[in-house]
Amino acid sequence: ALMTTEIHPSAVVADGAELDEGVSIGPLCVVGPKVKLGKGTRLVSNVTVDGNTTFGENNEVLPFACIGMIPQDLKYNGEETALVVGSNNRIREYVTIHLASSDGDGETTVGDDNFFMAYVHIAHDCKVGSHIIMANYAGLSGHVVLEDHVVAGGMLGVHQFTRIGEYAMLGGVSRIIHDVPPYVIASGADKAKLYGLNLVGLKRNGFTDETISELKAAYRILFREKLPLGDAIKKIQEEVAYSDKVRHLVEFVQANKRGICR
């Protein structure tokens, strides 16, 4: 049986908007003409979705979220850019997620199964993965990359073009201006520093003891032995089992352009 699409009489849905089956649009929502909402996605009330914005399935968006507005970029001049959001995301009150600017690949992207708490901000050109939790007021500047399974504490800020590695835990009220490697805890209001591996997060997500001890060894060589980066990587390759996770840590650190949080 097809699920019906429900649109409250007080909502404004522009001609051209594409709503899949089971979409629910509550009171006083505004949906623009280029918006596509996937199956079962629900705009609770007072939600605005505009721009060339595509949602996957079963997303829930709470009141006063504004999704797909133009980027907060002075150089932006109305270029055709997009926002693509996956499925099963929970987007709480007053969240803002913006269209891309004209200085990237033209898309802001958000994956699946994320939980963005109230007032979260995701700026133009961000690449946000899946299974991420961002607590209240956490903000991402333009072109930030969040890999999967990141947990971001409340009221933190991430500088533009910074990358955050998978399974990282970012402490609340942190100022993050350098790339944060995967699997670590980073925190600090003046400038975030590393506080070891995110052991609680890794164990919760089923990392084996063996993988964790390999990551511990690699972490120690990279961040505690004060070796030049090239030497540290060579030592890891010689001394530590080069598993997928260790390789990802090394390649992430090698690819940094903004410096690495230490």
Tab-separated table of C-alpha atoms in Angstrom:
chain	number	residue	atom	x	y	z
A	1	ALA	CA	0.000	0.000	0.000
A	2	LEU	CA	1.253	3.458	-0.859
A	3	MET	CA	1.748	5.755	2.081
A	4	THR	CA	-0.040	9.003	1.432
A	5	THR	CA	1.767	12.311	1.378
A	6	GLU	CA	0.386	14.732	3.951
A	7	ILE	CA	0.627	18.496	3.542
A	8	HIS	CA	-0.900	20.719	6.206
A	9	PRO	CA	-3.167	23.414	4.702
A	10	SER	CA	-1.014	26.182	6.215
A	11	ALA	CA	2.203	24.888	4.596
A	12	VAL	CA	3.510	26.482	1.390
A	13	VAL	CA	4.893	23.950	-1.082
A	14	ALA	CA	6.103	25.518	-4.325
A	15	ASP	CA	5.222	24.126	-7.730
A	16	GLY	CA	8.111	21.924	-8.828
A	17	ALA	CA	8.907	20.489	-5.399
A	18	GLU	CA	9.047	16.674	-5.558
A	19	LEU	CA	7.588	14.789	-2.606
A	20	ASP	CA	7.910	11.017	-2.412
A	21	GLU	CA	5.285	8.789	-0.798
A	22	GLY	CA	4.768	9.105	2.940
A	23	VAL	CA	6.286	12.583	3.125
A	24	SER	CA	4.675	14.672	5.856
A	25	ILE	CA	4.783	18.469	5.800
A	26	GLY	CA	3.429	20.050	8.959
A	27	PRO	CA	1.978	23.473	9.741
A	28	LEU	CA	3.683	26.611	8.419
A	29	CYS	CA	6.472	24.802	6.575
A	30	VAL	CA	7.876	26.356	3.378
A	31	VAL	CA	9.281	24.093	0.655
A	32	GLY	CA	10.973	25.609	-2.393
A	33	PRO	CA	10.506	24.683	-6.067
A	34	LYS	CA	13.775	22.719	-6.477
A	35	VAL	CA	13.436	20.628	-3.325
A	36	LYS	CA	13.145	16.822	-3.446
A	37	LEU	CA	12.011	15.003	-0.300
A	38	GLY	CA	12.454	11.219	-0.143
A	39	LYS	CA	10.034	8.630	1.154
A	40	GLY	CA	8.796	9.075	4.722
A	41	THR	CA	10.654	12.329	5.356
A	42	ARG	CA	8.839	14.502	7.879
A	43	LEU	CA	8.972	18.272	8.329
A	44	VAL	CA	7.297	18.738	11.711
A	45	SER	CA	6.288	22.426	11.573
A	46	ASN	CA	7.784	25.853	10.756
A	47	VAL	CA	10.580	24.225	8.721
A	48	THR	CA	12.037	25.943	5.642
A	49	VAL	CA	13.699	23.854	2.923
A	50	ASP	CA	14.835	25.767	-0.145
A	51	GLY	CA	17.413	25.742	-2.924
A	52	ASN	CA	18.450	22.754	-4.983
A	53	THR	CA	18.114	20.456	-1.972
A	54	THR	CA	17.577	16.696	-2.028
A	55	PHE	CA	16.673	14.601	1.019
A	56	GLY	CA	16.742	10.805	1.130
A	57	GLU	CA	14.258	8.741	3.141
A	58	ASN	CA	12.902	8.936	6.679
A	59	ASN	CA	14.508	12.165	7.779
A	60	GLU	CA	12.838	14.102	10.587
A	61	VAL	CA	13.253	17.890	10.699
A	62	LEU	CA	12.024	19.837	13.716
A	63	PRO	CA	10.658	23.398	13.934
A	64	PHE	CA	12.605	26.417	12.721
A	65	ALA	CA	15.338	24.457	10.967
A	66	CYS	CA	16.401	26.221	7.735
A	67	ILE	CA	17.859	23.851	5.194
A	68	GLY	CA	19.276	24.743	1.772
A	69	MET	CA	19.609	28.505	2.159
A	70	ILE	CA	22.316	30.315	0.202
A	71	PRO	CA	25.879	30.172	1.560
A	72	GLN	CA	27.196	32.789	3.974
A	73	ASP	CA	29.940	33.639	1.516
A	74	LEU	CA	30.408	37.204	0.262
A	75	LYS	CA	31.701	35.924	-3.088
A	76	TYR	CA	28.530	33.932	-3.751
A	77	ASN	CA	26.567	35.430	-6.614
A	78	GLY	CA	23.587	33.160	-7.162
A	79	GLU	CA	25.448	30.283	-8.841
A	80	GLU	CA	23.520	27.029	-9.154
A	81	THR	CA	24.778	24.845	-6.293
A	82	ALA	CA	23.253	22.008	-4.291
A	83	LEU	CA	22.729	20.360	-0.933
A	84	VAL	CA	22.341	16.582	-0.752
A	85	VAL	CA	21.173	14.973	2.495
A	86	GLY	CA	20.943	11.191	2.935
A	87	SER	CA	18.439	9.142	4.952
A	88	ASN	CA	17.422	8.633	8.578
A	89	ASN	CA	18.792	11.936	9.827
A	90	ARG	CA	17.334	13.674	12.885
A	91	ILE	CA	17.589	17.428	12.497
A	92	ARG	CA	16.555	19.398	15.558
A	93	GLU	CA	15.274	22.929	16.124
A	94	TYR	CA	17.001	25.874	14.405
A	95	VAL	CA	19.594	23.773	12.562
A	96	THR	CA	21.046	25.526	9.484
A	97	ILE	CA	22.593	23.627	6.567
A	98	HIS	CA	23.613	25.703	3.551
A	99	LEU	CA	23.971	25.211	-0.185
A	100	ALA	CA	27.509	25.027	-1.572
A	101	SER	CA	29.445	28.083	-2.687
A	102	SER	CA	30.946	28.429	-6.151
A	103	ASP	CA	34.452	27.528	-4.843
A	104	GLY	CA	34.201	23.759	-4.554
A	105	ASP	CA	32.498	20.872	-6.320
A	106	GLY	CA	29.125	22.628	-6.010
A	107	GLU	CA	27.618	20.352	-3.344
A	108	THR	CA	27.252	20.408	0.396
A	109	THR	CA	26.696	16.784	1.445
A	110	VAL	CA	25.351	15.060	4.552
A	111	GLY	CA	25.223	11.260	4.881
A	112	ASP	CA	22.831	8.981	6.780
A	113	ASP	CA	21.826	8.294	10.388
A	114	ASN	CA	23.093	11.566	11.822
A	115	PHE	CA	21.724	13.420	14.848
A	116	PHE	CA	22.138	17.199	14.691
A	117	MET	CA	20.916	18.815	17.908
A	118	ALA	CA	19.417	22.299	18.164
A	119	TYR	CA	21.230	25.242	16.527
A	120	VAL	CA	23.860	23.104	14.783
A	121	HIS	CA	25.346	24.931	11.777
A	122	ILE	CA	26.748	23.157	8.708
A	123	ALA	CA	28.186	25.686	6.272
A	124	HIS	CA	28.635	25.700	2.499
A	125	ASP	CA	30.653	22.899	0.870
A	126	CYS	CA	30.887	20.754	4.008
A	127	LYS	CA	31.199	17.002	3.499
A	128	VAL	CA	29.544	15.399	6.501
A	129	GLY	CA	29.516	11.608	6.731
A	130	SER	CA	27.171	9.199	8.527
A	131	HIS	CA	26.446	8.110	12.112
A	132	ILE	CA	27.561	11.507	13.436
A	133	ILE	CA	26.290	13.261	16.551
A	134	MET	CA	26.631	17.040	16.795
A	135	ALA	CA	25.431	18.540	20.083
A	136	ASN	CA	23.758	21.944	20.474
A	137	TYR	CA	25.381	24.985	18.838
A	138	ALA	CA	28.250	22.984	17.304
A	139	GLY	CA	29.288	24.770	14.108
A	140	LEU	CA	31.177	23.776	10.977
A	141	SER	CA	32.683	26.506	8.791
A	142	GLY	CA	32.880	26.183	5.005
A	143	HIS	CA	34.516	23.174	3.317
A	144	VAL	CA	34.891	21.157	6.541
A	145	VAL	CA	35.074	17.351	6.199
A	146	LEU	CA	33.633	15.094	8.916
A	147	GLU	CA	34.277	11.393	8.414
A	148	ASP	CA	31.817	8.830	9.817
A	149	HIS	CA	31.023	8.221	13.503
A	150	VAL	CA	32.334	11.564	14.759
A	151	VAL	CA	30.890	12.920	18.017
A	152	ALA	CA	31.053	16.718	18.312
A	153	GLY	CA	30.361	18.330	21.696
A	154	GLY	CA	28.202	21.401	22.160
A	155	MET	CA	29.243	24.935	21.221
A	156	LEU	CA	32.415	23.916	19.409
A	157	GLY	CA	33.661	25.596	16.252
A	158	VAL	CA	35.599	24.061	13.374
A	159	HIS	CA	37.723	26.330	11.160
A	160	GLN	CA	37.102	26.276	7.407
A	161	PHE	CA	38.777	23.528	5.326
A	162	THR	CA	39.545	21.458	8.443
A	163	ARG	CA	39.103	17.656	8.380
A	164	ILE	CA	37.901	15.508	11.274
A	165	GLY	CA	38.761	11.802	11.097
A	166	GLU	CA	36.351	8.926	11.702
A	167	TYR	CA	35.415	7.942	15.285
A	168	ALA	CA	36.972	11.137	16.680
A	169	MET	CA	35.434	12.674	19.797
A	170	LEU	CA	35.512	16.469	19.956
A	171	GLY	CA	35.041	18.041	23.390
A	172	GLY	CA	32.419	20.726	23.953
A	173	VAL	CA	33.381	24.406	23.540
A	174	SER	CA	36.490	23.434	21.528
A	175	ARG	CA	38.194	25.642	18.959
A	176	ILE	CA	39.347	23.343	16.188
A	177	ILE	CA	41.749	24.947	13.735
A	178	HIS	CA	43.841	21.934	12.668
A	179	ASP	CA	42.900	18.539	11.237
A	180	VAL	CA	41.844	16.072	13.944
A	181	PRO	CA	43.072	12.542	13.184
A	182	PRO	CA	40.671	9.595	13.269
A	183	TYR	CA	40.102	7.587	16.479
A	184	VAL	CA	41.225	10.299	18.933
A	185	ILE	CA	39.820	12.671	21.541
A	186	ALA	CA	40.470	16.358	20.834
A	187	SER	CA	39.422	19.179	23.113
A	188	GLY	CA	40.358	22.713	24.097
A	189	ALA	CA	38.766	26.153	24.113
A	190	ASP	CA	41.907	28.088	23.195
A	191	LYS	CA	43.158	25.554	20.671
A	192	ALA	CA	42.147	21.897	20.657
A	193	LYS	CA	44.782	19.377	21.725
A	194	LEU	CA	44.800	15.582	21.569
A	195	TYR	CA	43.972	13.543	24.654
A	196	GLY	CA	44.740	10.036	23.438
A	197	LEU	CA	42.547	7.544	21.635
A	198	ASN	CA	38.753	7.669	21.902
A	199	LEU	CA	38.753	4.317	23.696
A	200	VAL	CA	35.126	4.477	24.839
A	201	GLY	CA	33.937	5.243	21.300
A	202	LEU	CA	36.116	2.567	19.713
A	203	LYS	CA	34.968	-0.142	22.137
A	204	ARG	CA	31.326	0.880	21.769
A	205	ASN	CA	31.677	0.536	18.020
A	206	GLY	CA	33.116	-2.974	18.194
A	207	PHE	CA	36.822	-2.313	17.585
A	208	THR	CA	38.771	-5.410	18.673
A	209	ASP	CA	41.404	-5.258	21.428
A	210	GLU	CA	43.968	-6.096	18.759
A	211	THR	CA	42.986	-3.139	16.553
A	212	ILE	CA	42.956	-0.822	19.571
A	213	SER	CA	46.455	-1.864	20.643
A	214	GLU	CA	47.733	-1.330	17.066
A	215	LEU	CA	46.177	2.152	17.051
A	216	LYS	CA	47.696	2.888	20.486
A	217	ALA	CA	51.154	1.977	19.190
A	218	ALA	CA	50.708	4.099	16.059
A	219	TYR	CA	49.330	7.022	18.106
A	220	ARG	CA	52.311	6.897	20.466
A	221	ILE	CA	54.797	6.990	17.579
A	222	LEU	CA	52.950	9.759	15.714
A	223	PHE	CA	52.057	12.089	18.558
A	224	ARG	CA	54.229	11.295	21.601
A	225	GLU	CA	57.708	10.446	20.298
A	226	LYS	CA	58.347	13.883	18.754
A	227	LEU	CA	59.679	12.375	15.521
A	228	PRO	CA	59.427	14.234	12.199
A	229	LEU	CA	56.269	13.040	10.428
A	230	GLY	CA	58.096	11.092	7.703
A	231	ASP	CA	60.218	9.231	10.269
A	232	ALA	CA	57.190	8.488	12.449
A	233	ILE	CA	55.288	7.009	9.496
A	234	LYS	CA	58.292	4.893	8.475
A	235	LYS	CA	58.589	3.599	12.054
A	236	ILE	CA	54.869	2.704	12.150
A	237	GLN	CA	55.168	0.828	8.864
A	238	GLU	CA	58.155	-1.122	10.243
A	239	GLU	CA	56.941	-1.794	13.795
A	240	VAL	CA	53.120	-1.813	13.847
A	241	ALA	CA	50.784	-4.262	12.106
A	242	TYR	CA	49.625	-2.158	9.140
A	243	SER	CA	45.910	-2.891	9.432
A	244	ASP	CA	43.182	-0.918	7.623
A	245	LYS	CA	42.624	1.394	10.599
A	246	VAL	CA	46.338	2.084	11.114
A	247	ARG	CA	46.674	2.747	7.391
A	248	HIS	CA	43.715	5.142	7.498
A	249	LEU	CA	45.285	7.017	10.426
A	250	VAL	CA	48.622	7.332	8.593
A	251	GLU	CA	47.068	8.360	5.258
A	252	PHE	CA	44.797	10.898	6.965
A	253	VAL	CA	47.777	12.520	8.697
A	254	GLN	CA	49.824	12.496	5.471
A	255	ALA	CA	47.028	14.242	3.558
A	256	ASN	CA	46.732	17.212	5.927
A	257	LYS	CA	46.932	20.740	4.535
A	258	ARG	CA	46.062	22.702	7.689
A	259	GLY	CA	48.457	21.026	10.111
A	260	ILE	CA	47.495	18.276	12.535
A	261	CYS	CA	45.991	18.781	15.963
A	262	ARG	CA	48.520	17.429	18.517
